[in-house]
Amino acid sequence: MTAATRGRILRVGTPARAHSGAPAVSDITVWRVLILVLTLPMFGGLLFYVVDAKAFYLLAKVWPLLTAPLTLIAAWRLNPPYQPLVLAICAWLLGVTPFIGVTQLGNDVVGAVASSAKIWPLTGALGAAAMLWMVRPTPDDLARAILVLAGLTFGFLVGAWLFAPESLFHQGIEDTKIFLTDLERGRRINVPTMFGVMALFLINRSFWGRPAVWKALLIGIGLVCMVMMYKQRAQIGGTVAVLGVGAMLSLRRWQGPAMMAAVSVVIAAALPVSLWLGQNAADSLGGSLSMRQIEAEAALRFLNDQPLRWITGVGSATRVGDVTLGDIVGTPFFFPSDLGWLGVVFEYGLIGAGLMLALHLYAIRLAGQAARSGGLAARAVFDYSIFLLVVSPVVSVVLSPGELATVLALAWWLRTPQARPGAASPSAP
């Protein structure tokens, strides 16, 4: 290994050979990475609910409006292959569902329109595609941006855990979405982890291509931070599962035996795990499971009152409107986002849930096509597309649709010839 590459934390590409004193990374690469670091979290909607940082919170809310010109550019000139499906979903979720809420929930028009705000980041599937087309990052640029964002994510996670005053963890839900505490898990830092998890997938793929102890240590440290500080069970379990998937897909000729071994382990563990779940899950999950059971029962009861609601959904309500969903279904608290796909069906019906599932599956297909061309960034995006589907039974797909939108845009760009180093004119793909 040469001196130029020996000190790199992660080798994502071949450094340019230059005369003595010239930088290994060009200025244009630095600017590309900087733009990606600043814009990808916004397209991902990672700060959409982070009321702790008011300025970024407000920027996240208006970001889909600010980037509307990019959305139009993508729709008129780029025509990414997922565009018809995204437009159909936006038409149903943004155009039809709010008015179903007016009839089904007695919501007013203002409340109905406000309830659709959480879906706006889905337009980033087009806006982010236009941004990538204009900035023209290489796969190595994207890998660097993912690693930088992961460093910021885990840096904040550890820093907040060590130095945040105890008083921050006792704020109301209206004042914080980051510094949380509950009886079962104690205090925890609910930082958006999209690019932190994606970086773990990237390093995992790199490890199986070129094993190194420090790569395994980085993955282990990341998981320990998530378990000890982040404490979101579905995301942690999904991360571990997809790390295993990435490992098996990276083993090439050993894929078959590895998958058979994994299935054998799962089957062998199924009986004792099932017995444990039946006896101890309710106690170990505490109030989280009890609340979800109450909400699920209320949702099913309300849907069954009028079977047509299963098809169309009933819409949603926010604090801006005259009613809340808790008032409607008869529970003190009711959040469809707690119910995974049942919550999606409740708000948007089987029509909306089917469209969102189709978009998830398309994202996996598109990212898989990009991953076959090689490159750590493409494989990490593919793994994250699987991760989003793995956690979707618990984490509602409409809670953070910007993540899926960003995955679609990244997968589309990484599979285009324009994403290859040395690609020239910015003509439409």
Short mmCIF file of C-alpha atoms in Angstrom, two decimals:
data_model
loop_
_atom_site.label_atom_id
_atom_site.label_comp_id
_atom_site.label_asym_id
_atom_site.label_seq_id
_atom_site.Cartn_x
_atom_site.Cartn_y
_atom_site.Cartn_z
CA MET A 1 0.00 0.00 0.00
CA THR A 2 1.38 3.40 -0.93
CA ALA A 3 1.80 6.34 1.39
CA ALA A 4 -0.95 8.17 -0.47
CA THR A 5 -3.55 5.61 0.52
CA ARG A 6 -2.24 4.13 3.77
CA GLY A 7 -3.72 6.80 6.05
CA ARG A 8 -7.18 6.93 4.53
CA ILE A 9 -10.09 6.08 6.82
CA LEU A 10 -12.00 4.50 3.96
CA ARG A 11 -10.76 4.17 0.43
CA VAL A 12 -13.74 5.00 -1.78
CA GLY A 13 -11.85 5.53 -4.99
CA THR A 14 -8.46 5.75 -6.59
CA PRO A 15 -6.72 9.03 -5.73
CA ALA A 16 -5.68 11.15 -8.64
CA ARG A 17 -2.00 10.95 -9.48
CA ALA A 18 -0.61 14.43 -9.37
CA HIS A 19 2.75 16.07 -9.15
CA SER A 20 4.25 16.71 -5.73
CA GLY A 21 2.31 19.18 -3.61
CA ALA A 22 -1.00 18.89 -5.54
CA PRO A 23 -4.07 17.96 -3.48
CA ALA A 24 -5.33 14.39 -3.85
CA VAL A 25 -8.93 15.62 -3.88
CA SER A 26 -9.81 18.41 -6.30
CA ASP A 27 -11.59 21.60 -5.35
CA ILE A 28 -14.59 20.62 -7.47
CA THR A 29 -14.89 17.39 -5.48
CA VAL A 30 -14.84 19.34 -2.22
CA TRP A 31 -17.63 21.59 -3.45
CA ARG A 32 -19.69 18.65 -4.66
CA VAL A 33 -19.37 16.90 -1.32
CA LEU A 34 -20.23 20.12 0.53
CA ILE A 35 -23.39 20.60 -1.54
CA LEU A 36 -24.39 16.99 -0.91
CA VAL A 37 -23.79 17.33 2.83
CA LEU A 38 -25.96 20.46 2.96
CA THR A 39 -28.82 19.27 0.76
CA LEU A 40 -29.25 15.51 1.19
CA PRO A 41 -30.48 15.78 4.82
CA MET A 42 -33.01 18.38 3.72
CA PHE A 43 -34.31 16.25 0.85
CA GLY A 44 -34.43 13.34 3.29
CA GLY A 45 -36.65 15.35 5.62
CA LEU A 46 -34.37 14.47 8.52
CA LEU A 47 -35.15 17.72 10.38
CA PHE A 48 -38.86 17.75 9.55
CA TYR A 49 -39.87 17.08 13.16
CA VAL A 50 -36.81 18.39 15.02
CA VAL A 51 -38.42 21.31 16.86
CA ASP A 52 -35.30 21.66 19.01
CA ALA A 53 -33.57 23.57 16.20
CA LYS A 54 -36.21 26.09 15.18
CA ALA A 55 -34.39 27.53 12.17
CA PHE A 56 -33.64 24.12 10.64
CA TYR A 57 -37.11 22.88 11.57
CA LEU A 58 -38.76 25.74 9.68
CA LEU A 59 -36.38 25.32 6.75
CA ALA A 60 -37.27 21.63 6.56
CA LYS A 61 -40.97 22.50 6.48
CA VAL A 62 -40.61 24.89 3.53
CA TRP A 63 -37.87 22.94 1.74
CA PRO A 64 -40.31 21.17 -0.64
CA LEU A 65 -41.64 24.61 -1.64
CA LEU A 66 -38.18 26.15 -2.01
CA THR A 67 -37.07 23.29 -4.24
CA ALA A 68 -40.26 23.20 -6.32
CA PRO A 69 -38.33 24.55 -9.37
CA LEU A 70 -36.00 21.53 -9.12
CA THR A 71 -39.03 19.26 -8.94
CA LEU A 72 -40.40 20.83 -12.14
CA ILE A 73 -37.03 20.48 -13.90
CA ALA A 74 -36.92 16.78 -13.05
CA ALA A 75 -40.53 16.24 -14.12
CA TRP A 76 -40.17 18.03 -17.46
CA ARG A 77 -36.63 17.17 -18.50
CA LEU A 78 -35.23 14.21 -16.61
CA ASN A 79 -38.28 11.95 -16.38
CA PRO A 80 -36.78 9.44 -13.91
CA PRO A 81 -38.43 6.03 -14.28
CA TYR A 82 -40.22 6.26 -10.92
CA GLN A 83 -41.85 9.57 -11.81
CA PRO A 84 -45.31 8.19 -12.78
CA LEU A 85 -45.58 6.26 -9.53
CA VAL A 86 -44.45 9.23 -7.43
CA LEU A 87 -46.96 11.50 -9.16
CA ALA A 88 -49.75 8.95 -8.62
CA ILE A 89 -48.89 8.70 -4.93
CA CYS A 90 -48.78 12.48 -4.54
CA ALA A 91 -52.14 12.78 -6.32
CA TRP A 92 -53.75 10.33 -3.90
CA LEU A 93 -52.01 11.28 -0.66
CA LEU A 94 -51.95 15.04 -1.26
CA GLY A 95 -54.90 15.56 -3.56
CA VAL A 96 -57.57 13.05 -2.52
CA THR A 97 -56.91 11.95 1.05
CA PRO A 98 -57.21 15.41 2.70
CA PHE A 99 -60.75 15.75 1.40
CA ILE A 100 -61.61 12.22 2.51
CA GLY A 101 -60.61 13.48 5.94
CA VAL A 102 -63.14 16.29 5.62
CA THR A 103 -65.98 13.80 5.07
CA GLN A 104 -64.81 10.99 7.34
CA LEU A 105 -63.41 12.94 10.28
CA GLY A 106 -65.35 16.17 10.09
CA ASN A 107 -62.07 18.03 9.63
CA ASP A 108 -62.03 21.54 8.21
CA VAL A 109 -60.25 22.38 4.98
CA VAL A 110 -57.32 24.09 6.73
CA GLY A 111 -56.77 21.09 8.95
CA ALA A 112 -57.12 18.72 6.01
CA VAL A 113 -54.46 20.53 3.98
CA ALA A 114 -52.16 20.87 7.00
CA SER A 115 -52.40 17.12 7.65
CA SER A 116 -50.80 16.45 4.26
CA ALA A 117 -47.60 18.37 5.13
CA LYS A 118 -45.73 15.24 6.24
CA ILE A 119 -46.05 13.84 2.70
CA TRP A 120 -44.48 16.87 1.00
CA PRO A 121 -40.89 15.53 1.31
CA LEU A 122 -41.88 12.74 -1.09
CA THR A 123 -41.52 15.30 -3.89
CA GLY A 124 -37.80 15.15 -3.13
CA ALA A 125 -37.65 12.06 -5.32
CA LEU A 126 -37.79 14.53 -8.21
CA GLY A 127 -36.13 17.55 -6.60
CA ALA A 128 -33.12 15.56 -5.40
CA ALA A 129 -32.78 13.95 -8.83
CA ALA A 130 -32.52 17.41 -10.42
CA MET A 131 -29.97 18.46 -7.80
CA LEU A 132 -27.83 15.40 -8.51
CA TRP A 133 -28.08 16.00 -12.25
CA MET A 134 -26.90 19.59 -11.83
CA VAL A 135 -24.13 18.87 -9.29
CA ARG A 136 -23.07 15.64 -11.06
CA PRO A 137 -21.36 13.89 -8.14
CA THR A 138 -19.37 10.74 -8.76
CA PRO A 139 -20.04 7.61 -6.69
CA ASP A 140 -16.94 8.46 -4.68
CA ASP A 141 -18.32 11.94 -3.98
CA LEU A 142 -21.51 10.38 -2.65
CA ALA A 143 -19.56 7.91 -0.52
CA ARG A 144 -17.56 10.77 0.99
CA ALA A 145 -20.74 12.76 1.68
CA ILE A 146 -22.35 9.74 3.39
CA LEU A 147 -19.29 9.33 5.61
CA VAL A 148 -19.19 13.02 6.52
CA LEU A 149 -22.89 13.01 7.41
CA ALA A 150 -22.37 9.82 9.43
CA GLY A 151 -19.55 11.49 11.34
CA LEU A 152 -21.83 14.43 12.14
CA THR A 153 -24.64 12.06 13.17
CA PHE A 154 -22.61 9.90 15.54
CA GLY A 155 -20.63 12.90 16.75
CA PHE A 156 -23.81 14.65 17.79
CA LEU A 157 -25.21 11.43 19.28
CA VAL A 158 -22.19 10.88 21.51
CA GLY A 159 -21.74 14.57 22.34
CA ALA A 160 -25.38 15.02 23.34
CA TRP A 161 -25.30 11.86 25.43
CA LEU A 162 -22.21 12.97 27.32
CA PHE A 163 -22.79 16.69 27.69
CA ALA A 164 -26.52 17.48 27.36
CA PRO A 165 -27.91 18.73 30.71
CA GLU A 166 -30.44 16.50 32.44
CA SER A 167 -33.08 19.23 32.22
CA LEU A 168 -33.31 18.78 28.43
CA PHE A 169 -34.64 15.25 28.90
CA HIS A 170 -37.61 16.49 30.92
CA GLN A 171 -39.07 18.83 28.33
CA GLY A 172 -42.49 18.28 26.82
CA ILE A 173 -42.97 16.64 23.44
CA GLU A 174 -43.81 20.07 22.02
CA ASP A 175 -40.32 21.35 22.90
CA THR A 176 -38.08 18.44 21.98
CA LYS A 177 -38.00 15.49 19.61
CA ILE A 178 -34.37 14.61 20.39
CA PHE A 179 -33.91 14.47 24.17
CA LEU A 180 -36.40 11.80 25.21
CA THR A 181 -36.92 9.66 28.29
CA ASP A 182 -39.28 6.87 29.28
CA LEU A 183 -39.56 4.23 32.00
CA GLU A 184 -38.45 1.26 29.89
CA ARG A 185 -35.46 2.77 28.11
CA GLY A 186 -34.45 5.71 30.30
CA ARG A 187 -33.03 8.73 28.54
CA ARG A 188 -32.21 8.45 24.85
CA ILE A 189 -31.10 10.65 21.96
CA ASN A 190 -33.54 10.47 19.06
CA VAL A 191 -31.20 11.88 16.42
CA PRO A 192 -32.06 11.24 12.73
CA THR A 193 -29.79 8.35 11.74
CA MET A 194 -30.37 7.87 8.01
CA PHE A 195 -26.82 8.58 6.91
CA GLY A 196 -25.28 7.07 10.02
CA VAL A 197 -26.96 3.77 9.22
CA MET A 198 -26.15 4.11 5.51
CA ALA A 199 -22.48 4.61 6.41
CA LEU A 200 -22.54 1.40 8.47
CA PHE A 201 -23.85 -0.41 5.40
CA LEU A 202 -21.13 1.20 3.27
CA ILE A 203 -18.35 0.18 5.67
CA ASN A 204 -19.88 -3.30 5.93
CA ARG A 205 -19.72 -3.74 2.15
CA SER A 206 -16.16 -2.43 2.18
CA PHE A 207 -15.22 -4.89 4.92
CA TRP A 208 -16.41 -7.93 2.98
CA GLY A 209 -14.56 -6.70 -0.10
CA ARG A 210 -11.34 -5.91 1.78
CA PRO A 211 -11.48 -7.12 5.39
CA ALA A 212 -9.79 -4.95 8.02
CA VAL A 213 -10.06 -4.91 11.79
CA TRP A 214 -10.70 -1.15 11.95
CA LYS A 215 -13.75 -1.51 9.69
CA ALA A 216 -15.28 -4.11 11.99
CA LEU A 217 -14.49 -1.86 14.95
CA LEU A 218 -16.25 1.10 13.32
CA ILE A 219 -19.36 -1.00 12.70
CA GLY A 220 -19.27 -2.30 16.27
CA ILE A 221 -18.84 1.18 17.73
CA GLY A 222 -21.73 2.48 15.64
CA LEU A 223 -24.02 -0.31 16.82
CA VAL A 224 -22.99 0.19 20.45
CA CYS A 225 -23.81 3.90 20.18
CA MET A 226 -27.22 3.06 18.74
CA VAL A 227 -27.97 0.51 21.44
CA MET A 228 -26.73 2.59 24.37
CA MET A 229 -27.81 6.08 23.28
CA TYR A 230 -30.29 5.93 20.39
CA LYS A 231 -32.37 3.01 21.69
CA GLN A 232 -34.88 2.80 18.84
CA ARG A 233 -35.49 -0.95 18.79
CA ALA A 234 -36.94 -1.37 15.31
CA GLN A 235 -34.17 0.65 13.65
CA ILE A 236 -31.44 -1.16 15.57
CA GLY A 237 -32.88 -4.58 14.73
CA GLY A 238 -33.32 -3.56 11.09
CA THR A 239 -29.74 -2.30 10.92
CA VAL A 240 -28.34 -5.58 12.25
CA ALA A 241 -30.54 -7.61 9.87
CA VAL A 242 -29.48 -5.63 6.79
CA LEU A 243 -25.82 -5.78 7.82
CA GLY A 244 -26.27 -9.54 7.63
CA VAL A 245 -27.95 -9.27 4.23
CA GLY A 246 -25.11 -7.09 2.98
CA ALA A 247 -22.58 -9.61 4.22
CA MET A 248 -24.29 -12.50 2.46
CA LEU A 249 -24.61 -10.55 -0.79
CA SER A 250 -20.91 -9.71 -0.63
CA LEU A 251 -19.69 -13.28 -0.21
CA ARG A 252 -19.97 -14.10 -3.93
CA ARG A 253 -19.44 -17.86 -4.31
CA TRP A 254 -20.32 -18.42 -0.63
CA GLN A 255 -23.71 -16.68 -0.92
CA GLY A 256 -25.66 -19.93 -1.20
CA PRO A 257 -24.11 -21.73 1.80
CA ALA A 258 -24.22 -18.53 3.88
CA MET A 259 -27.91 -17.98 3.18
CA MET A 260 -28.71 -21.63 3.93
CA ALA A 261 -26.82 -21.38 7.22
CA ALA A 262 -28.66 -18.19 8.12
CA VAL A 263 -32.05 -19.76 7.36
CA SER A 264 -31.11 -22.81 9.44
CA VAL A 265 -30.21 -20.59 12.40
CA VAL A 266 -33.49 -18.70 12.09
CA ILE A 267 -35.51 -21.93 11.97
CA ALA A 268 -33.61 -23.41 14.91
CA ALA A 269 -34.18 -20.26 16.97
CA ALA A 270 -37.81 -19.79 15.98
CA LEU A 271 -39.36 -22.04 18.64
CA PRO A 272 -37.52 -20.72 21.74
CA VAL A 273 -37.86 -17.13 20.54
CA SER A 274 -41.59 -17.60 19.95
CA LEU A 275 -42.00 -19.03 23.44
CA TRP A 276 -40.06 -16.12 24.94
CA LEU A 277 -42.08 -13.58 23.01
CA GLY A 278 -45.31 -15.13 24.11
CA GLN A 279 -44.34 -15.03 27.78
CA ASN A 280 -42.11 -11.98 28.18
CA ALA A 281 -42.50 -9.55 25.29
CA ALA A 282 -45.31 -7.55 26.83
CA ASP A 283 -43.39 -7.06 30.07
CA SER A 284 -40.08 -6.20 28.39
CA LEU A 285 -41.59 -3.70 25.96
CA GLY A 286 -43.74 -2.13 28.66
CA GLY A 287 -45.90 0.86 27.81
CA SER A 288 -44.72 1.03 24.20
CA LEU A 289 -46.43 -2.26 23.34
CA SER A 290 -49.50 -1.54 25.47
CA MET A 291 -50.04 1.81 23.76
CA ARG A 292 -49.70 0.27 20.31
CA GLN A 293 -52.20 -2.45 21.22
CA ILE A 294 -54.73 0.15 22.33
CA GLU A 295 -54.17 2.23 19.20
CA ALA A 296 -54.41 -0.80 16.91
CA GLU A 297 -57.67 -1.92 18.49
CA ALA A 298 -59.12 1.58 18.13
CA ALA A 299 -57.99 1.80 14.49
CA LEU A 300 -59.49 -1.57 13.60
CA ARG A 301 -62.74 -0.72 15.34
CA PHE A 302 -63.03 2.57 13.46
CA LEU A 303 -62.20 1.01 10.07
CA ASN A 304 -64.66 -1.84 10.57
CA ASP A 305 -67.51 0.57 11.27
CA GLN A 306 -67.56 1.35 7.55
CA PRO A 307 -65.73 -1.25 5.40
CA LEU A 308 -65.23 1.33 2.64
CA ARG A 309 -62.75 3.02 4.97
CA TRP A 310 -60.40 0.09 4.43
CA ILE A 311 -60.23 1.01 0.73
CA THR A 312 -60.00 4.80 0.89
CA GLY A 313 -58.72 5.45 4.38
CA VAL A 314 -60.14 8.16 6.60
CA GLY A 315 -57.53 10.90 6.26
CA SER A 316 -55.73 12.52 9.12
CA ALA A 317 -56.06 15.41 11.53
CA THR A 318 -53.57 17.77 13.12
CA ARG A 319 -53.59 20.27 15.94
CA VAL A 320 -54.28 22.93 13.28
CA GLY A 321 -57.75 21.51 12.67
CA ASP A 322 -60.84 21.35 14.83
CA VAL A 323 -60.49 17.69 15.76
CA THR A 324 -57.75 15.22 16.65
CA LEU A 325 -57.64 11.55 15.79
CA GLY A 326 -57.75 10.76 19.50
CA ASP A 327 -61.10 12.55 19.69
CA ILE A 328 -62.42 10.62 16.72
CA VAL A 329 -61.42 7.08 17.68
CA GLY A 330 -62.04 7.51 21.40
CA THR A 331 -58.56 7.13 22.91
CA PRO A 332 -56.56 9.72 24.87
CA PHE A 333 -53.72 9.46 22.34
CA PHE A 334 -53.80 8.12 18.81
CA PHE A 335 -50.89 8.30 16.37
CA PRO A 336 -51.17 6.28 13.13
CA SER A 337 -47.39 6.52 12.76
CA ASP A 338 -47.12 4.08 15.71
CA LEU A 339 -48.96 1.38 13.77
CA GLY A 340 -46.75 0.78 10.74
CA TRP A 341 -48.72 -0.38 7.72
CA LEU A 342 -51.99 -0.47 9.66
CA GLY A 343 -51.53 3.24 10.29
CA VAL A 344 -50.95 3.83 6.58
CA VAL A 345 -54.14 1.93 5.73
CA PHE A 346 -56.02 3.92 8.39
CA GLU A 347 -55.03 7.27 6.90
CA TYR A 348 -54.70 6.48 3.19
CA GLY A 349 -56.56 3.21 2.69
CA LEU A 350 -55.43 0.09 0.92
CA ILE A 351 -55.03 2.26 -2.18
CA GLY A 352 -52.46 4.50 -0.54
CA ALA A 353 -50.71 1.63 1.24
CA GLY A 354 -50.49 -0.35 -2.01
CA LEU A 355 -48.98 2.62 -3.82
CA MET A 356 -46.39 3.17 -1.08
CA LEU A 357 -45.48 -0.52 -1.01
CA ALA A 358 -45.06 -0.47 -4.79
CA LEU A 359 -42.74 2.52 -4.49
CA HIS A 360 -40.65 0.74 -1.84
CA LEU A 361 -40.31 -2.33 -4.04
CA TYR A 362 -39.41 -0.16 -7.01
CA ALA A 363 -36.74 1.59 -4.94
CA ILE A 364 -35.20 -1.80 -4.10
CA ARG A 365 -35.25 -2.79 -7.77
CA LEU A 366 -33.71 0.49 -8.93
CA ALA A 367 -31.06 0.46 -6.20
CA GLY A 368 -30.30 -3.17 -7.03
CA GLN A 369 -29.64 -2.21 -10.64
CA ALA A 370 -27.28 0.54 -9.46
CA ALA A 371 -25.51 -1.85 -7.05
CA ARG A 372 -24.78 -4.34 -9.83
CA SER A 373 -22.60 -1.74 -11.51
CA GLY A 374 -20.35 -1.80 -8.44
CA GLY A 375 -19.30 0.87 -6.01
CA LEU A 376 -19.71 1.16 -2.26
CA ALA A 377 -22.15 4.06 -2.45
CA ALA A 378 -24.55 2.16 -4.72
CA ARG A 379 -24.43 -0.93 -2.52
CA ALA A 380 -25.04 1.14 0.61
CA VAL A 381 -28.07 2.79 -1.03
CA PHE A 382 -29.38 -0.64 -2.02
CA ASP A 383 -28.96 -1.91 1.54
CA TYR A 384 -30.77 1.15 2.89
CA SER A 385 -33.67 0.57 0.49
CA ILE A 386 -34.03 -2.90 2.04
CA PHE A 387 -33.70 -1.41 5.53
CA LEU A 388 -36.63 0.95 4.92
CA LEU A 389 -38.85 -1.99 4.01
CA VAL A 390 -37.60 -4.14 6.91
CA VAL A 391 -38.54 -1.50 9.53
CA SER A 392 -41.77 -0.44 7.80
CA PRO A 393 -44.05 -2.76 9.86
CA VAL A 394 -43.11 -0.65 12.89
CA VAL A 395 -41.86 2.66 11.49
CA SER A 396 -44.57 4.16 9.30
CA VAL A 397 -43.52 4.71 5.70
CA VAL A 398 -45.35 8.05 5.66
CA LEU A 399 -43.62 9.36 8.79
CA SER A 400 -40.37 10.13 6.94
CA PRO A 401 -41.12 9.73 3.22
CA GLY A 402 -38.17 11.95 2.35
CA GLU A 403 -35.82 9.06 3.12
CA LEU A 404 -37.44 6.87 0.49
CA ALA A 405 -37.49 9.83 -1.92
CA THR A 406 -33.75 10.38 -1.42
CA VAL A 407 -32.99 6.69 -1.91
CA LEU A 408 -34.91 6.75 -5.20
CA ALA A 409 -33.01 9.80 -6.45
CA LEU A 410 -29.62 8.39 -5.40
CA ALA A 411 -30.36 5.00 -6.98
CA TRP A 412 -31.48 6.66 -10.21
CA TRP A 413 -28.35 8.79 -10.41
CA LEU A 414 -25.92 6.02 -9.52
CA ARG A 415 -27.19 3.78 -12.30
CA THR A 416 -26.92 6.49 -15.01
CA PRO A 417 -23.84 6.89 -17.22
CA GLN A 418 -23.61 10.54 -16.14
CA ALA A 419 -22.66 9.43 -12.63
CA ARG A 420 -19.47 7.81 -13.88
CA PRO A 421 -16.19 9.71 -13.44
CA GLY A 422 -15.32 11.67 -16.54
CA ALA A 423 -18.93 11.99 -17.78
CA ALA A 424 -19.17 15.16 -19.78
CA SER A 425 -22.02 17.42 -20.81
CA PRO A 426 -25.03 17.83 -18.47
CA SER A 427 -27.56 16.45 -20.91
CA ALA A 428 -30.63 14.73 -19.57
CA PRO A 429 -30.12 11.02 -18.83
#
